[in-house]
Coordinates of C-alpha atoms in Angstrom, one line a residue:
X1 CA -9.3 -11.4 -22.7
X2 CA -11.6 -8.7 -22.2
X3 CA -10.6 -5.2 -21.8
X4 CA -12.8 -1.6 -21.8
X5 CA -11.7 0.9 -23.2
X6 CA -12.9 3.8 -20.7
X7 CA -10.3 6.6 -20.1
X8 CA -11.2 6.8 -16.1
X9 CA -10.2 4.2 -13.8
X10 CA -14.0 4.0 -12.5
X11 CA -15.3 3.1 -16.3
X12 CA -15.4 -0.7 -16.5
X13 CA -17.9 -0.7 -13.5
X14 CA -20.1 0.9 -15.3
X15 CA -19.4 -0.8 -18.4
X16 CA -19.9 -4.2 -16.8
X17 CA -22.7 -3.0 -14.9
X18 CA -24.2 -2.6 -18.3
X19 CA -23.4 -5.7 -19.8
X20 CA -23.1 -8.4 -16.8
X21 CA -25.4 -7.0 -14.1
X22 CA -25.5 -10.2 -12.6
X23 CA -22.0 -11.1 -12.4
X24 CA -20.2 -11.1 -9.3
X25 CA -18.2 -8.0 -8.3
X26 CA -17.0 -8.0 -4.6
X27 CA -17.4 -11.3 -2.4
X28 CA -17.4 -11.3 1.6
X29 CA -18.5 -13.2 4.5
X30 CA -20.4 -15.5 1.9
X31 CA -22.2 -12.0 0.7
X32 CA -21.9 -11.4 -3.2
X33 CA -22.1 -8.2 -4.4
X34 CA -22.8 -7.9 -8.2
X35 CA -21.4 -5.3 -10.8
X36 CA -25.2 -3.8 -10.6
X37 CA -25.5 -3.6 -7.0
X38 CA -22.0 -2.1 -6.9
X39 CA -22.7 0.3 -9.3
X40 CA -26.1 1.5 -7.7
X41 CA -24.4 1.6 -4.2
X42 CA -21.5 3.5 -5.6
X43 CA -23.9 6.0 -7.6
X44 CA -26.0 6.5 -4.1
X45 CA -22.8 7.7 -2.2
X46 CA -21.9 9.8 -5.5
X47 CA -25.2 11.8 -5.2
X48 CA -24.9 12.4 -1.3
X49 CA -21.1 13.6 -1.7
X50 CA -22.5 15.9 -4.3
X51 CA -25.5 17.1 -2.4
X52 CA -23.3 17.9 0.2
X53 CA -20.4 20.2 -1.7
X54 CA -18.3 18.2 -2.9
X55 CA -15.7 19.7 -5.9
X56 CA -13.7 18.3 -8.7
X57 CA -11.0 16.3 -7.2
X58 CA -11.7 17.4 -3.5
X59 CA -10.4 14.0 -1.6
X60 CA -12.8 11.3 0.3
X61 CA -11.0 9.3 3.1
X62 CA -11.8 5.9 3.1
X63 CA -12.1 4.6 6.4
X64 CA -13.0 1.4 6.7
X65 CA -12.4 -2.1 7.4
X66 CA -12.8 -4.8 4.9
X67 CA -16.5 -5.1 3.5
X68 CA -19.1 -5.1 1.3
X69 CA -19.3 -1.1 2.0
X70 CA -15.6 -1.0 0.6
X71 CA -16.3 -1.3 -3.2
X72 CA -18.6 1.8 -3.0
X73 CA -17.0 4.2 -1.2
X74 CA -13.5 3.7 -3.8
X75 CA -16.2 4.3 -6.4
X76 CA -18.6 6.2 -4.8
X77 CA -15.8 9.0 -4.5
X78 CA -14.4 8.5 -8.0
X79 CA -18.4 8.8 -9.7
X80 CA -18.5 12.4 -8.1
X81 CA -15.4 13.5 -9.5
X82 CA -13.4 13.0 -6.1
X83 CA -10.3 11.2 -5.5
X84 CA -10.3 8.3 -2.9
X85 CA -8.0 8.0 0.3
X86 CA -7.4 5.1 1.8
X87 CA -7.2 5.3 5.3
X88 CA -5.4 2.7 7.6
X89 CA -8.2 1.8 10.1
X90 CA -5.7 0.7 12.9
X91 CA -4.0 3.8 12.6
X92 CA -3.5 6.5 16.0
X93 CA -5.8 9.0 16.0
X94 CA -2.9 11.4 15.8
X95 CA -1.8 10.3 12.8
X96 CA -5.4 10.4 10.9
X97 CA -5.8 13.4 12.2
X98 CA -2.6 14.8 10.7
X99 CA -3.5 12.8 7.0
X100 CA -7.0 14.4 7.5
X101 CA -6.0 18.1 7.8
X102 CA -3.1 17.8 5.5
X103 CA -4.6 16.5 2.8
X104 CA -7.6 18.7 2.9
X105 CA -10.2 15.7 3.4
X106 CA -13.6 17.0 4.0
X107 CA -15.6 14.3 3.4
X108 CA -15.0 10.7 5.0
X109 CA -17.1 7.3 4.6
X110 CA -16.9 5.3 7.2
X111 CA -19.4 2.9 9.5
X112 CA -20.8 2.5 13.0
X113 CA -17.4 0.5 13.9
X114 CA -14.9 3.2 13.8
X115 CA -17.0 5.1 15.8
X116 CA -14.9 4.9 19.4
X117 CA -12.3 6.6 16.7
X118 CA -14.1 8.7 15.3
X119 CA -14.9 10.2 19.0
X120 CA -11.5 11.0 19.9
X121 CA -10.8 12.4 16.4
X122 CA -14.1 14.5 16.8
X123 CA -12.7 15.6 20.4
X124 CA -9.0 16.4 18.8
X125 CA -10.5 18.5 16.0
X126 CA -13.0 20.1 17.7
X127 CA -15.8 22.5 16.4
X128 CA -13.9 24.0 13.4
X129 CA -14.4 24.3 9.9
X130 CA -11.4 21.4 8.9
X131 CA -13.5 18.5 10.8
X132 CA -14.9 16.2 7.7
X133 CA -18.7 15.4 7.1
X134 CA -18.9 11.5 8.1
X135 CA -20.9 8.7 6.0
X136 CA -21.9 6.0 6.6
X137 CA -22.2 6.0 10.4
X138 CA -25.4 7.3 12.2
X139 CA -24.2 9.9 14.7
X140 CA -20.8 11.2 16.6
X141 CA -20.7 13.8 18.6
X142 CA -19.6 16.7 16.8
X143 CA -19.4 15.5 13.4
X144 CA -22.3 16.4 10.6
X145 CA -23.1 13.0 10.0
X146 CA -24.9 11.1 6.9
X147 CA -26.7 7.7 7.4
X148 CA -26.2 4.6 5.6
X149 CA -30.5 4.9 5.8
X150 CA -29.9 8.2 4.2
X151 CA -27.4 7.1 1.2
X152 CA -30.0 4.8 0.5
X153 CA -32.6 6.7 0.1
X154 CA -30.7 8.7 -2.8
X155 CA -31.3 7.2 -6.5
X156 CA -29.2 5.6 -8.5
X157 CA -28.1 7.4 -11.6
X158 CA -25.2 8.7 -13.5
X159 CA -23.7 11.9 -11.6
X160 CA -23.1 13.3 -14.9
X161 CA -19.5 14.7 -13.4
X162 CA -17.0 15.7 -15.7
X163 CA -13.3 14.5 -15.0
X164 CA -10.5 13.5 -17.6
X165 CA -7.9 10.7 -17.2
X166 CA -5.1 13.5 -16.0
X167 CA -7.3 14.3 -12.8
X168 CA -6.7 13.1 -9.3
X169 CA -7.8 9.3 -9.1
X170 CA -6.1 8.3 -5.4
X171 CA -3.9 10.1 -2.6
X172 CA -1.6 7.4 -1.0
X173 CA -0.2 7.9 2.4
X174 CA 3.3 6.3 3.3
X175 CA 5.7 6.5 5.9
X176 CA 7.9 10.1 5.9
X177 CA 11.4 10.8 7.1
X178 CA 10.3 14.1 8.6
X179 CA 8.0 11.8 11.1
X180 CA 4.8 12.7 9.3
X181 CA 3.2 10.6 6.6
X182 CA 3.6 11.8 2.8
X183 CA 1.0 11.1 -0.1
X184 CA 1.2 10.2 -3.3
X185 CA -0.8 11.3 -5.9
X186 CA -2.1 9.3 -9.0
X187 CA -4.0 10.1 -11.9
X188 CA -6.6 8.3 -13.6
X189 CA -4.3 7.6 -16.6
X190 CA -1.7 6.1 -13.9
X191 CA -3.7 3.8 -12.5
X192 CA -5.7 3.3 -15.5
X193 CA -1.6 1.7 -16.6
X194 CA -1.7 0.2 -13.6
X195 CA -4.7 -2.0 -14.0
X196 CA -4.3 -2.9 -17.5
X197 CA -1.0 -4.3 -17.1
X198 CA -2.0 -6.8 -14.0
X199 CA -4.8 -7.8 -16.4
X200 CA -2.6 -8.3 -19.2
X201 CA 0.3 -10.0 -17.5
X202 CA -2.1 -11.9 -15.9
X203 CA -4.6 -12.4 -18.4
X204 CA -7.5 -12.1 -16.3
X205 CA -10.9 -13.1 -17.3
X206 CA -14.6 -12.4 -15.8
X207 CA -13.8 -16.0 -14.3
X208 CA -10.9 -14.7 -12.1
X209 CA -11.7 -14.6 -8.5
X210 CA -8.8 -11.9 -6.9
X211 CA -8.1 -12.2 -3.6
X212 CA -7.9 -8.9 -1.8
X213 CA -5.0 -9.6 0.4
X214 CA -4.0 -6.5 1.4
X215 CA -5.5 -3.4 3.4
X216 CA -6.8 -0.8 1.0
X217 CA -4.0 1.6 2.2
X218 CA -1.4 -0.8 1.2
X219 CA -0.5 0.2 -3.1
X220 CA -1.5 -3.8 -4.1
X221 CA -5.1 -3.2 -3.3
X222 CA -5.0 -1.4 -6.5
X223 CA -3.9 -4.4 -8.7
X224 CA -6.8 -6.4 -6.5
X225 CA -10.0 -4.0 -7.5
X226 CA -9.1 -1.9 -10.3
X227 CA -7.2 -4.9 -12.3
X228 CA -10.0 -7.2 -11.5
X229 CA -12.6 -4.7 -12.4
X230 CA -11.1 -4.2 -15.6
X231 CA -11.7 -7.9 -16.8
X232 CA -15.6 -7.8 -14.9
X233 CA -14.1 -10.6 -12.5
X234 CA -14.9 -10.5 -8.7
X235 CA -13.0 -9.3 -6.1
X236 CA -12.6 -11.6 -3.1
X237 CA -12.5 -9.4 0.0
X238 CA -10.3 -11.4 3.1
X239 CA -11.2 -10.8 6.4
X240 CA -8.6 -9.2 8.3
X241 CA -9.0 -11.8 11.1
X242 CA -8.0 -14.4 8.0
X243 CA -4.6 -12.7 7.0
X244 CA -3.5 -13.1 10.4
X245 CA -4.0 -17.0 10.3
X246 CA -2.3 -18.7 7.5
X247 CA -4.2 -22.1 7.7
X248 CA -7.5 -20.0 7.7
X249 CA -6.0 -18.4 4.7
X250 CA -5.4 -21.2 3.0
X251 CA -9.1 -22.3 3.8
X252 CA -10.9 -19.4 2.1
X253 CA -8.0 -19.8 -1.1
X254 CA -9.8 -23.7 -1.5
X255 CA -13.7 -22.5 -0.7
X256 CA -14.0 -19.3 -3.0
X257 CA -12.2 -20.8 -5.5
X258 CA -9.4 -17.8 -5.7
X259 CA -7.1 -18.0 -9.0
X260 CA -5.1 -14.9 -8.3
X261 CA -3.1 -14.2 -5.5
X262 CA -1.3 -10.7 -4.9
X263 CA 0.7 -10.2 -1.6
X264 CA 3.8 -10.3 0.1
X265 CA 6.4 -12.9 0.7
X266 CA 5.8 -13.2 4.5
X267 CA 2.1 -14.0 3.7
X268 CA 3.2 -16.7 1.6
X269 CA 6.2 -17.9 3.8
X270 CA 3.3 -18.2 6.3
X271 CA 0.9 -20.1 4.0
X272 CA 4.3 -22.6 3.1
X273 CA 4.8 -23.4 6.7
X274 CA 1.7 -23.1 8.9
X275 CA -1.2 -23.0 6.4
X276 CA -2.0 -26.8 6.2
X277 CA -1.0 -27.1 2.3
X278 CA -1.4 -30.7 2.7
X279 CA -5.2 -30.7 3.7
X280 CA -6.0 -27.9 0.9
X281 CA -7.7 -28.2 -2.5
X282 CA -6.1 -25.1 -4.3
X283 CA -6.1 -26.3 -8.0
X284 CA -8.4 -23.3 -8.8
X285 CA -5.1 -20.9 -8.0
X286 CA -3.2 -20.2 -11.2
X287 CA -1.0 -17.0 -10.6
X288 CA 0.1 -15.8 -7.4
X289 CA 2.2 -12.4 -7.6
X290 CA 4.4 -11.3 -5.1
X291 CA 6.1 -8.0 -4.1
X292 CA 7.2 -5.6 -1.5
X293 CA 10.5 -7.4 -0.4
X294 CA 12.7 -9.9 -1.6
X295 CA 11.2 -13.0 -1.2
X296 CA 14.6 -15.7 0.0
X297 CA 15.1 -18.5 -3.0
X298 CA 14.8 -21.3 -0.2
X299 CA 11.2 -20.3 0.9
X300 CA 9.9 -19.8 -2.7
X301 CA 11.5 -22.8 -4.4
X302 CA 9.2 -25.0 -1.4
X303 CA 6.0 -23.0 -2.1
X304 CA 6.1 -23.4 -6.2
X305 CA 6.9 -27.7 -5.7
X306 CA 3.9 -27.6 -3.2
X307 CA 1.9 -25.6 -5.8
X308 CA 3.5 -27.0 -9.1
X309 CA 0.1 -25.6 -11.4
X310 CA 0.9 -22.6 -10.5
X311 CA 2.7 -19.4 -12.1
X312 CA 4.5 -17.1 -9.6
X313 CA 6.3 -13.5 -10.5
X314 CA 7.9 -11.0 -8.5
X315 CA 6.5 -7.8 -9.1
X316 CA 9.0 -4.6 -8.3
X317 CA 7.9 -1.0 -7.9
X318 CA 7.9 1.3 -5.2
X319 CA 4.1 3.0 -4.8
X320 CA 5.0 5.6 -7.1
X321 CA 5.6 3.8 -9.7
X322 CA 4.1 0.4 -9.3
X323 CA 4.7 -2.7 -11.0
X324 CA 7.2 -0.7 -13.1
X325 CA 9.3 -4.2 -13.4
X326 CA 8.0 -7.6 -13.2
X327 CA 10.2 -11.0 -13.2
X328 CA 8.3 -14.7 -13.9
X329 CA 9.9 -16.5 -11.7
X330 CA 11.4 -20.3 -13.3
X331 CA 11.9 -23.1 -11.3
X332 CA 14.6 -23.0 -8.9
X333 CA 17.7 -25.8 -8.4
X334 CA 18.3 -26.7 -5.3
X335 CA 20.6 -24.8 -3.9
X336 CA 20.6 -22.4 -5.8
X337 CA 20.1 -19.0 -3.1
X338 CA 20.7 -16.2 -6.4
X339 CA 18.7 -13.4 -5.1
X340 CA 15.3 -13.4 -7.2
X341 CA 15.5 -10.9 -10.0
X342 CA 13.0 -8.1 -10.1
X343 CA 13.0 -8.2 -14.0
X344 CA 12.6 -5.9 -16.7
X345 CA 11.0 -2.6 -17.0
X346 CA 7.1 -3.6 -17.9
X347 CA 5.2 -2.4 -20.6
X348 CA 5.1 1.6 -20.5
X349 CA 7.6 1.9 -18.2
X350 CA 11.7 2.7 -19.1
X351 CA 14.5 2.4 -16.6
X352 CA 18.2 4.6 -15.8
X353 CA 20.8 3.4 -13.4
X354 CA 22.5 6.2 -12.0
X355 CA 25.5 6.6 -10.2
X356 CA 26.8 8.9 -7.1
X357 CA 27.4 11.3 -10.0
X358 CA 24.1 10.9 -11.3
X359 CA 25.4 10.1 -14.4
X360 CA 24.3 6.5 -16.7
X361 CA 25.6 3.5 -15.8
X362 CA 26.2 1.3 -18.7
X363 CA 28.6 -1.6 -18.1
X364 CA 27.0 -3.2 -15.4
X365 CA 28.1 -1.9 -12.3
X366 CA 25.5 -1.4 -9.4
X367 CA 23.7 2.3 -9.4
X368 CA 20.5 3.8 -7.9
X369 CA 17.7 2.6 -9.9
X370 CA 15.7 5.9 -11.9
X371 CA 12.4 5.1 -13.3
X372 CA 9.6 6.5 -16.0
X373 CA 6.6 5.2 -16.3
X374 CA 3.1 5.7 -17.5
X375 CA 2.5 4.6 -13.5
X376 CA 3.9 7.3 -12.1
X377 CA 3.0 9.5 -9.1
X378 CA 2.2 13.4 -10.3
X379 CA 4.1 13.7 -7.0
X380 CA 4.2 14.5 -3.6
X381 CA 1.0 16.2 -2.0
X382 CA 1.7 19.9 -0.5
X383 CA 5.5 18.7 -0.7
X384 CA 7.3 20.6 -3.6
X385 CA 10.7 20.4 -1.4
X386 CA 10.9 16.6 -1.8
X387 CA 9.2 16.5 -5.2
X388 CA 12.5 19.1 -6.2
X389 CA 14.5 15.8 -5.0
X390 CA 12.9 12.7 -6.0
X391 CA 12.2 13.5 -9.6
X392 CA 15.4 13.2 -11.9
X393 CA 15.1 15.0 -15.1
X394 CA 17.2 14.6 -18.5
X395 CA 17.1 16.1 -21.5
X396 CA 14.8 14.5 -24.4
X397 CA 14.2 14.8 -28.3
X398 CA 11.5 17.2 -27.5
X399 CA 11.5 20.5 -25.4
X400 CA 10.5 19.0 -22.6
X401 CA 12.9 17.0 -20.6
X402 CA 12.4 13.3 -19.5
X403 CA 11.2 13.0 -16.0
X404 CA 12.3 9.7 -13.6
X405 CA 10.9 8.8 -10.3
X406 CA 14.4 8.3 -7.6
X407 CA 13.7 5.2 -6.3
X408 CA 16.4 4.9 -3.6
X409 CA 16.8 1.5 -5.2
X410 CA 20.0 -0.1 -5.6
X411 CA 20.4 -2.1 -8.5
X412 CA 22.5 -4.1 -11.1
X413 CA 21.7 -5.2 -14.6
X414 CA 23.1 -8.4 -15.8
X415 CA 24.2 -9.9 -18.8
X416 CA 20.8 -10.9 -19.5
X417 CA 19.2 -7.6 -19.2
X418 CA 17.5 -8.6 -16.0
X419 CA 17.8 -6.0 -12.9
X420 CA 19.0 -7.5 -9.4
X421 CA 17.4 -5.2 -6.2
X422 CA 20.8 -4.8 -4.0
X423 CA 19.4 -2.9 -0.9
X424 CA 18.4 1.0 -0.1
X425 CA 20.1 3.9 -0.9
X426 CA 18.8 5.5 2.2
X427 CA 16.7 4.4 5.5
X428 CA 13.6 3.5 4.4
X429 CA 12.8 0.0 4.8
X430 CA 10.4 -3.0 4.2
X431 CA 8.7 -4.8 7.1
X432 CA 6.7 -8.1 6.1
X433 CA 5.8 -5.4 2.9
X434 CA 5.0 -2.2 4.5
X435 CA 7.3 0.6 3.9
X436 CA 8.7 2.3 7.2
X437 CA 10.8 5.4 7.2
X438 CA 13.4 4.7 10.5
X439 CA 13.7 8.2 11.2
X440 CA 10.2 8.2 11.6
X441 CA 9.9 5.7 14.2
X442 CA 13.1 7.5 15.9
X443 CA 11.0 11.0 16.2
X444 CA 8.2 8.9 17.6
X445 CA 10.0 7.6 20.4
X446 CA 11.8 10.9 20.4
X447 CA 8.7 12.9 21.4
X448 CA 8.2 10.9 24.5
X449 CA 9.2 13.7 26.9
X450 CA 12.3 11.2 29.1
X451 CA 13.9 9.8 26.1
X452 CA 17.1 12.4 24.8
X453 CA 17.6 10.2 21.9
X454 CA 16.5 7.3 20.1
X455 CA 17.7 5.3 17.0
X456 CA 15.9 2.7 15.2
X457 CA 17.9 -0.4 12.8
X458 CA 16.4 -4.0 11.6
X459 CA 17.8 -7.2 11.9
X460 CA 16.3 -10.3 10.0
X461 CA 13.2 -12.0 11.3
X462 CA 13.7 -15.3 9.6
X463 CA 11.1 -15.9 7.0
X464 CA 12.8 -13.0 4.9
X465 CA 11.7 -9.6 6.0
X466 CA 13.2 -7.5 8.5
X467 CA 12.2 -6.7 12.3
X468 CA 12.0 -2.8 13.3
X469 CA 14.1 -2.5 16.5
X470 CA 15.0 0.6 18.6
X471 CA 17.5 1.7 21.6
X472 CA 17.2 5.0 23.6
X473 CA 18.9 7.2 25.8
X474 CA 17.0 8.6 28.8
X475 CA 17.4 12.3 30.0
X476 CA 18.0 10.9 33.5
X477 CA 19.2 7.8 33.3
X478 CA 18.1 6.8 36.9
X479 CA 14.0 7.3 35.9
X480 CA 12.8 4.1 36.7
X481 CA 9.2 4.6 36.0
X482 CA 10.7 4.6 31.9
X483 CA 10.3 1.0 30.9
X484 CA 10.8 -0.7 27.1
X485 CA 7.1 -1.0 27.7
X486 CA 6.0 2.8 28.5
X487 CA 8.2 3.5 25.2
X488 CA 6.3 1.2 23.2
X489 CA 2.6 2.3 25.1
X490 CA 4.3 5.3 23.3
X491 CA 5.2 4.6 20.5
X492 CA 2.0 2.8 19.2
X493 CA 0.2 6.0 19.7
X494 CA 2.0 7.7 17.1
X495 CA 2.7 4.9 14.5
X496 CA 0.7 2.4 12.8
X497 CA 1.3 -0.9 14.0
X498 CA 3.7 -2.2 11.6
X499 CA 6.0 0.2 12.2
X500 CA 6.6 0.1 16.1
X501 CA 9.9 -1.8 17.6
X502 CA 9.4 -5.1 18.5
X503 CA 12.1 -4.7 20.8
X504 CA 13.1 -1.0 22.7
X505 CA 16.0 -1.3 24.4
X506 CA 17.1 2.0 27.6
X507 CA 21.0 2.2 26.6
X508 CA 23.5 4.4 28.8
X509 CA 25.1 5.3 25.6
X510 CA 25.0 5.3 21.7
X511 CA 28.0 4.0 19.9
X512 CA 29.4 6.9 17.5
X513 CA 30.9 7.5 14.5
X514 CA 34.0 9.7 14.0
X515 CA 31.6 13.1 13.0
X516 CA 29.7 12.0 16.2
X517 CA 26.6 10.7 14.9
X518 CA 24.8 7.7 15.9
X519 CA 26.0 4.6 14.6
X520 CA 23.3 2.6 13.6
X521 CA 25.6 0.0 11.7
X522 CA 27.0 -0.9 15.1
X523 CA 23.9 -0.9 17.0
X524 CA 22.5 -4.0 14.6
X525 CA 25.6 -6.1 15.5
X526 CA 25.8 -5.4 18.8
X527 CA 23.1 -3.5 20.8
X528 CA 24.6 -1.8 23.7
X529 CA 23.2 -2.1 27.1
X530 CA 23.3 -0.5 30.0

């Protein structure tokens, strides 16, 4: 196993560049892009970012779909001393609007097929000093534009930029309580931990061929390129169209040869029961990680006797603090539904169980699960109020106290040192692997001007995640022209679509609890109608 020993998360791409031009970096659509080509590509963007004013850790959205184009504009923005942000390209234009002017993002590389977006933003944001330069994309209407022609034209060379590993590497945007996205912030030391531990768990070699599952604004993208990057191995890019069909899935596993799998249980579930297992090749596949919910015993225990060859481990850790425990998964008796265990605290990370005291648990008992990690977030952008809460300090040997990431995690340790996930502390749940805040789907449907109140809850979909589902009360309860399917025309303007109810039900009246707030317990056993 092969590992560079570059302090910045950008420094094996260069360093492979150097000593495996040829070898493949990024694969798509049957396209191969080598550790050269990405390196030149990147170095292009690098210069034009540059040329036009960007700073030392100024942010660069990333707003793209999956592509050859992707590779260069993470590194691209990380050669010029800038800090990538991934941007959800199904998002509302609301939302990126909001995740553009909060996080400062000036710059933005895009292409020609998020133009219809990039109209209405321009149109939203006006002429005004806040509206981002685009690249990537000939012309919109308002925007200062730079060419993909242009880029090109640039040459290829070391920037010469500056940075150390405790500068901004990546802001992350996830779902916030207050009804407006939150981002993380990592350094290039954090995710510098993060990479070398998938490639040392996994032992990855230039060989590997990583399947980039995920979207880019989902935190396992970072295990797909960085991890991969480390070892010089190529990063296969899925289509989008692909993730949504597990046999087609399962078809570009067997024909690019993938041997490392990171994604979430529902993918999997999907590619145990509708992904044509039986008509597959997949010997090439050797590890498959999984993470983001539990993934239910049954399901799992099916998919590793399908796929006996291969090793499988759960891999815990919210997004700001990721993969900080990790649990290879043994085979499972029949029968046997124990909960999958999320493990022990990996390599450079340390866990505390608190409990409602904040105080150490010791003997076993269940407790919120407190972690510190070389992974973990420098905090919360522009949000010192919730950075105040989330970060738990103790005192240390030295004079500066220990500092653990909250992670609203409840959790037990066993006798065998191994931690069992129990549920959330608070409301923010999982969906099929993507984090939703339910108080921010309840302001969304809130702000549609007929709805007094709204209150979102899950129920179980089956294949082991949870469905987002909603009830509201109407100001006038007699407006006919307010349908479940008006309120969720609504709702998928403010919220990306993961996170909008698959079901809205128009209730007469909440259920309460004795203090008079909603009760959101009752409403998943029995949703009220009108």
């Amino acid at each position: 196993m092969l590992m560079h020993t570059g302090f910045l998360i950008h420094s094996a791409v260069e360093a492979w560049a150097r000593e495996t031009p040829d070898a493949p970096a990024m694969v798509f659509g049957g396209e191969t892009q080598t550790y050269a080509e990405l390196l030149a590509a990147s170095q292009r963007l690098a210069a034009a970012l540059l040329e036009n004013g960007l700073q030392r850790s100024d942010r660069v959205g990333v707003f793209l779909r999956k592509g050859l184009d992707l590779g260069p504009a993470i590194y691209g923005a990380l050669l010029a001393g800038g800090a990538f942000v991934p941007l959800d390209p199904a998002v509302p234009v609301e939302r990126l609007e909001f995740m553009l002017r909060d996080g400062g993002i000036r710059h933005v590389v895009t292409s020609g097929a998020m133009r219809p977006t990039l109209a209405r933003l321009a149109e939203r944001m006006g002429d005004t000093t806040e509206a981002p330069i685009l690249y990537g994309v000939d012309s919109v209407d308002g925007m200062v534009t730079v060419s993909s022609a242009e880029i090109a034209a640039r040459d290829a060379r070391d920037p010469g930029v500056w940075i150390t590993d405790q500068d901004l590497a990546y802001l992350m945007y996830t779902s916030g309580s207050t009804g407006e996205p939150k981002a993380m912030m990592h350094s290039h030391r954090g995710s510098l931990s993060y990479a070398r531990w998938g490639l040392q768990h996994v032992r990855l070699t230039p060989e590997d061929r990583v399947a980039s599952h995920a979207p880019l604004h989902f935190d396992l993208s970072i295990f797909d390129f960085f991890s991969t990057a480390q070892a010089g191995g190529a990063v296969v890019l899925v289509p989008e169209a692909v993730t949504k069909f597990p046999a087609s899935w399962t078809e570009l596993v067997e024909k690019e040869r993938i041997s490392v799998v990171f994604t979430v249980p529902f993918t999997l579930i999907e590619m145990l029961e509708r992904g044509a297992l039986d008509q597959r090749d997949l010997s090439g596949l050797r590890w498959v990680l999984f993470g983001g919910e539990p993934f239910p015993p049954k399901h799992l225990r099916a998919l590793m006797e399908r796929l006996p060859h291969v090793r499988f481990t759960n891999v815990y850790g919210p997004a700001e603090a990721p993969s900080c425990t990790c649990h290879d998964v043994e085979p499972i008796a029949e029968g046997d539904d124990t909960p999958i265990s999320i493990g022990t605290v990996s390599v450079g990370s340390d866990d505390l169980i608190l409990d409602e005291s904040d105080e150490p648990i010791t003997d076993g008992a269940p407790g919120e699960l407190c972690i510190r990690s070389t992974t973990l977030t420098l905090g919360y952008w522009n949000r010192p109020d919730l950075n105040e809460r989330v970060f738990h300090r103790r005192p240390s040997f030295g004079p500066f106290p220990d500092v653990y990431f909250r992670t609203g995690d409840l959790v037990q340790r066993g006798e065998d040192g191994r931690l069992s996930f129990l549920g959330r502390k608070d409301r923010m749940i999982k969906t099929r692997g993507h984090r939703v805040e339910l108080d921010e789907v309840e302001s969304a449907l809130a702000s549609h001007p007929a709805v007094q109140e709204a209150a979102a809850y899950t129920e179980a979909d089956g294949v082991g995640s949870r469905s987002i589902l909603a009830a509201v009360t109407l100001a006038n309860p007699d407006d006919a022209a307010i349908t479940p399917a008006t309120l969720r025309h609504h709702a998928r303007a403010k919220l990306p679509p993961y996170a909008v109810p698959r079901e809205i039900a128009i209730v007469a009246e909440f259920p309460r609890t004795t203090s008079g707030k909603i009760d959101r317990r009752a409403l998943e056993t029995d949703v009220p109608t009108p």
